[in-house]
């Protein structure tokens, strides 16, 4: 049982390049999330998907797009990478987004550097 | 002003010590609360949920004070393996809001 799996684990891009971060969960969770973590700022929500077929903006959506491909998979795309998007990206999932005390389970992160 | 604020630390304590962290949140409508633990360069992992009545899990005790809008985490008999960053988390509607974390270093 892998939980939440993110690929790739590390990536270096040049400014302007595009790439997609992949996330898959095998816990049959309905809700999935993408966060970025920067030093001194904690985790900030980029986008989330409450259920298959829906996506919503989080706190810092600009410069990103997402796709909830199916119940298992939620991808994050950078269309034109900028140095400000250098960060550690975490994908997470939970059973349902709107129920109290539902914890989120995290993947082990993607370390992205943009030169 | 951050919605969830924590003292970044580091808190340097000897093995066996008792240490407490506090966290304040600004949104009185926050519905539920958690403590997560994050080891260096690793993903956050749920440590415990926080209930209004207070709850305990082994050496860890969490408290919620809604009137003052703060959450606390108490760690008794600290172990070297407790060294990590502890993230305070508040649920506001559909989203979780994370504090920046408090770093704990337990020393032999």
Short mmCIF file of C-alpha atoms in Angstrom, two decimals:
data_model
loop_
_atom_site.label_atom_id
_atom_site.label_comp_id
_atom_site.label_asym_id
_atom_site.label_seq_id
_atom_site.Cartn_x
_atom_site.Cartn_y
_atom_site.Cartn_z
CA UNK A 1 0.00 0.00 0.00
CA UNK A 2 1.94 3.02 -1.29
CA UNK A 3 -0.39 5.78 -0.04
CA UNK A 4 0.33 8.96 -2.01
CA UNK A 5 2.96 8.72 -4.73
CA UNK A 6 4.51 11.75 -6.42
CA UNK A 7 6.73 11.85 -9.48
CA UNK A 8 9.31 13.10 -10.12
CA UNK A 9 11.09 13.53 -6.78
CA UNK A 10 13.52 16.13 -8.15
CA UNK A 11 13.45 18.36 -11.23
CA UNK A 12 15.45 21.29 -12.55
CA UNK A 13 13.86 23.48 -15.21
CA UNK A 14 14.85 26.56 -17.14
CA UNK A 15 12.66 29.65 -16.99
CA UNK A 16 9.82 29.32 -19.48
CA UNK A 17 9.82 25.53 -19.67
CA UNK A 18 6.69 23.59 -18.86
CA UNK A 19 6.22 20.44 -16.86
CA UNK A 20 3.61 18.35 -15.11
CA UNK A 21 3.93 16.97 -11.60
CA UNK A 22 2.12 13.68 -11.14
CA UNK A 23 0.31 12.45 -8.05
CA UNK A 24 -1.57 9.21 -7.44
CA UNK A 25 -3.20 7.78 -4.33
CA UNK A 26 -4.34 4.23 -3.67
CA UNK A 27 -6.48 4.88 -0.57
CA UNK A 28 -9.73 5.44 -2.50
CA UNK A 29 -9.83 9.00 -1.19
CA UNK A 30 -12.26 11.47 -2.73
CA UNK A 31 -10.28 14.66 -2.18
CA UNK A 32 -6.81 15.60 -3.37
CA UNK A 33 -4.61 18.68 -2.91
CA UNK A 34 -1.49 20.38 -4.15
CA UNK A 35 0.64 22.48 -1.81
CA UNK A 36 3.92 24.30 -2.07
CA UNK A 37 6.28 24.73 0.85
CA UNK A 38 8.78 27.56 1.01
CA UNK A 39 11.18 28.36 3.86
CA UNK A 40 9.50 30.22 6.71
CA UNK A 41 6.08 30.19 5.04
CA UNK A 42 4.58 26.81 5.82
CA UNK A 43 2.51 24.90 3.31
CA UNK A 44 0.28 26.94 1.02
CA UNK A 45 -2.59 25.42 -0.92
CA UNK A 46 -2.34 25.81 -4.70
CA UNK A 47 -5.39 23.87 -5.92
CA UNK A 48 -7.58 21.13 -4.60
CA UNK A 49 -10.12 18.68 -5.93
CA UNK A 50 -13.00 17.88 -3.61
CA UNK A 51 -14.07 14.96 -5.76
CA UNK A 52 -13.47 13.44 -9.16
CA UNK A 53 -14.38 15.94 -11.85
CA UNK A 54 -14.06 19.08 -9.71
CA UNK A 55 -11.16 21.42 -9.03
CA UNK A 56 -10.93 24.66 -7.05
CA UNK A 57 -8.32 27.34 -6.49
CA UNK A 58 -6.46 27.55 -3.24
CA UNK A 59 -4.40 30.36 -1.77
CA UNK A 60 -1.72 30.59 -4.50
CA UNK A 61 -3.10 29.30 -7.84
CA UNK A 62 -1.46 31.77 -10.24
CA UNK A 63 0.92 30.13 -12.70
CA UNK A 64 -0.50 26.64 -12.20
CA UNK A 65 -3.17 24.41 -13.67
CA UNK A 66 -4.48 21.10 -12.43
CA UNK A 67 -6.27 18.07 -13.79
CA UNK A 68 -8.18 15.49 -11.80
CA UNK A 69 -7.68 12.70 -14.29
CA UNK A 70 -9.67 10.12 -12.32
CA UNK A 71 -10.27 9.33 -8.68
CA UNK A 72 -6.67 8.21 -8.18
CA UNK A 73 -4.71 10.87 -10.03
CA UNK A 74 -4.33 14.65 -9.66
CA UNK A 75 -1.68 16.42 -11.72
CA UNK A 76 -0.18 19.91 -11.39
CA UNK A 77 1.09 21.72 -14.47
CA UNK A 78 3.43 24.66 -14.77
CA UNK A 79 2.91 26.08 -18.25
CA UNK A 80 5.79 28.57 -18.19
CA UNK A 81 8.01 28.05 -15.19
CA UNK A 82 9.35 31.06 -13.30
CA UNK A 83 12.12 31.22 -10.66
CA UNK A 84 9.47 32.20 -8.07
CA UNK A 85 8.02 28.71 -8.50
CA UNK A 86 11.16 27.11 -7.10
CA UNK A 87 9.78 25.21 -4.14
CA UNK A 88 8.94 21.84 -2.66
CA UNK A 89 5.58 20.61 -3.90
CA UNK A 90 3.44 18.22 -1.89
CA UNK A 91 0.39 16.32 -3.01
CA UNK A 92 -2.08 15.14 -0.38
CA UNK A 93 -5.36 13.28 -0.18
CA UNK A 94 -8.18 12.83 2.29
CA UNK A 95 -11.42 10.89 2.40
CA UNK A 96 -13.61 13.95 2.05
CA UNK A 97 -12.66 17.61 2.01
CA UNK A 98 -15.60 18.97 3.92
CA UNK A 99 -15.73 16.68 6.91
CA UNK A 100 -14.18 17.79 10.15
CA UNK A 101 -11.25 15.89 11.56
CA UNK A 102 -10.40 14.32 8.24
CA UNK A 103 -6.61 14.30 8.15
CA UNK A 104 -4.64 14.64 4.95
CA UNK A 105 -2.04 12.11 3.86
CA UNK A 106 0.96 13.51 2.04
CA UNK A 107 3.26 12.27 -0.66
CA UNK A 108 6.98 12.64 -0.11
CA UNK A 109 7.29 15.76 -2.24
CA UNK A 110 8.81 17.03 -5.47
CA UNK A 111 11.79 19.35 -5.18
CA UNK A 112 11.60 21.74 -8.12
CA UNK A 113 14.27 24.27 -9.03
CA UNK A 114 13.79 26.80 -11.79
CA UNK A 115 16.87 28.55 -13.12
CA UNK B 1 -0.93 38.74 9.74
CA UNK B 2 -0.63 34.98 9.28
CA UNK B 3 -3.81 33.03 9.89
CA UNK B 4 -2.01 30.39 11.93
CA UNK B 5 1.01 31.59 13.88
CA UNK B 6 3.70 29.59 15.61
CA UNK B 7 6.99 30.40 17.29
CA UNK B 8 9.57 29.05 14.81
CA UNK B 9 12.00 28.09 17.59
CA UNK B 10 14.25 26.21 17.66
CA UNK B 11 13.42 24.76 21.02
CA UNK B 12 16.54 22.99 22.28
CA UNK B 13 15.73 20.63 25.15
CA UNK B 14 17.55 17.75 26.87
CA UNK B 15 16.28 14.19 26.63
CA UNK B 16 13.59 13.55 29.20
CA UNK B 17 12.41 17.15 29.32
CA UNK B 18 8.83 18.31 28.95
CA UNK B 19 8.27 20.86 26.21
CA UNK B 20 5.17 22.78 25.13
CA UNK B 21 4.33 24.58 21.91
CA UNK B 22 1.55 27.04 21.38
CA UNK B 23 -0.14 28.12 18.21
CA UNK B 24 -2.70 30.86 17.61
CA UNK B 25 -5.26 31.08 14.84
CA UNK B 26 -7.06 34.17 13.62
CA UNK B 27 -10.24 32.75 12.08
CA UNK B 28 -12.80 32.11 14.79
CA UNK B 29 -14.77 30.03 12.30
CA UNK B 30 -12.02 27.40 12.13
CA UNK B 31 -13.67 24.08 12.61
CA UNK B 32 -11.03 21.54 13.45
CA UNK B 33 -7.38 21.41 14.32
CA UNK B 34 -4.40 19.13 13.98
CA UNK B 35 -0.74 18.80 14.81
CA UNK B 36 1.49 17.44 12.08
CA UNK B 37 5.11 16.44 12.38
CA UNK B 38 7.63 17.08 9.62
CA UNK B 39 11.14 15.69 9.59
CA UNK B 40 13.84 17.49 7.64
CA UNK B 41 13.18 17.29 3.90
CA UNK B 42 10.30 14.85 4.42
CA UNK B 43 6.53 15.05 4.04
CA UNK B 44 4.27 16.21 6.90
CA UNK B 45 2.70 13.37 8.86
CA UNK B 46 -0.34 13.59 11.09
CA UNK B 47 0.62 13.51 14.76
CA UNK B 48 -2.79 14.00 16.30
CA UNK B 49 -6.12 15.75 15.97
CA UNK B 50 -7.00 18.35 18.59
CA UNK B 51 -10.31 18.18 20.39
CA UNK B 52 -11.97 20.82 22.54
CA UNK B 53 -11.89 18.54 25.55
CA UNK B 54 -8.18 17.94 25.11
CA UNK B 55 -6.70 14.64 24.07
CA UNK B 56 -3.68 12.54 24.85
CA UNK B 57 -1.72 10.03 22.84
CA UNK B 58 1.06 8.48 24.86
CA UNK B 59 3.57 11.22 25.69
CA UNK B 60 1.70 13.80 23.61
CA UNK B 61 -1.17 15.98 24.85
CA UNK B 62 -3.07 18.47 22.70
CA UNK B 63 -5.35 21.21 23.97
CA UNK B 64 -7.68 23.64 22.23
CA UNK B 65 -8.83 26.94 23.71
CA UNK B 66 -11.51 28.35 21.43
CA UNK B 67 -12.12 31.45 23.55
CA UNK B 68 -8.49 32.52 23.21
CA UNK B 69 -8.02 30.90 19.80
CA UNK B 70 -4.96 28.91 20.60
CA UNK B 71 -3.85 25.31 20.40
CA UNK B 72 -1.10 23.69 22.39
CA UNK B 73 1.01 20.56 22.17
CA UNK B 74 2.79 19.12 25.19
CA UNK B 75 5.49 16.51 24.83
CA UNK B 76 6.57 14.69 27.97
CA UNK B 77 9.78 12.70 28.45
CA UNK B 78 11.29 13.97 25.19
CA UNK B 79 13.19 11.47 23.05
CA UNK B 80 15.91 12.15 20.52
CA UNK B 81 13.48 10.85 17.89
CA UNK B 82 11.06 13.68 18.72
CA UNK B 83 13.43 16.12 16.99
CA UNK B 84 11.40 17.52 14.10
CA UNK B 85 9.29 20.49 13.06
CA UNK B 86 5.75 20.53 14.44
CA UNK B 87 3.09 22.11 12.26
CA UNK B 88 -0.10 23.54 13.71
CA UNK B 89 -3.05 23.22 11.33
CA UNK B 90 -6.54 24.72 11.31
CA UNK B 91 -9.39 23.71 9.03
CA UNK B 92 -11.33 26.66 7.62
CA UNK B 93 -14.10 25.44 5.38
CA UNK B 94 -12.65 23.13 2.79
CA UNK B 95 -9.00 24.04 3.24
CA UNK B 96 -6.36 23.34 5.81
CA UNK B 97 -4.22 26.30 6.86
CA UNK B 98 -0.76 25.40 8.06
CA UNK B 99 1.45 27.31 10.44
CA UNK B 100 5.10 27.72 9.51
CA UNK B 101 6.13 25.20 12.14
CA UNK B 102 8.04 25.06 15.40
CA UNK B 103 11.38 23.30 15.31
CA UNK B 104 12.28 21.01 18.21
CA UNK B 105 15.79 19.70 18.80
CA UNK B 106 16.14 17.15 21.58
CA UNK B 107 19.72 16.82 22.76
CA UNK B 108 21.41 13.89 24.49
#
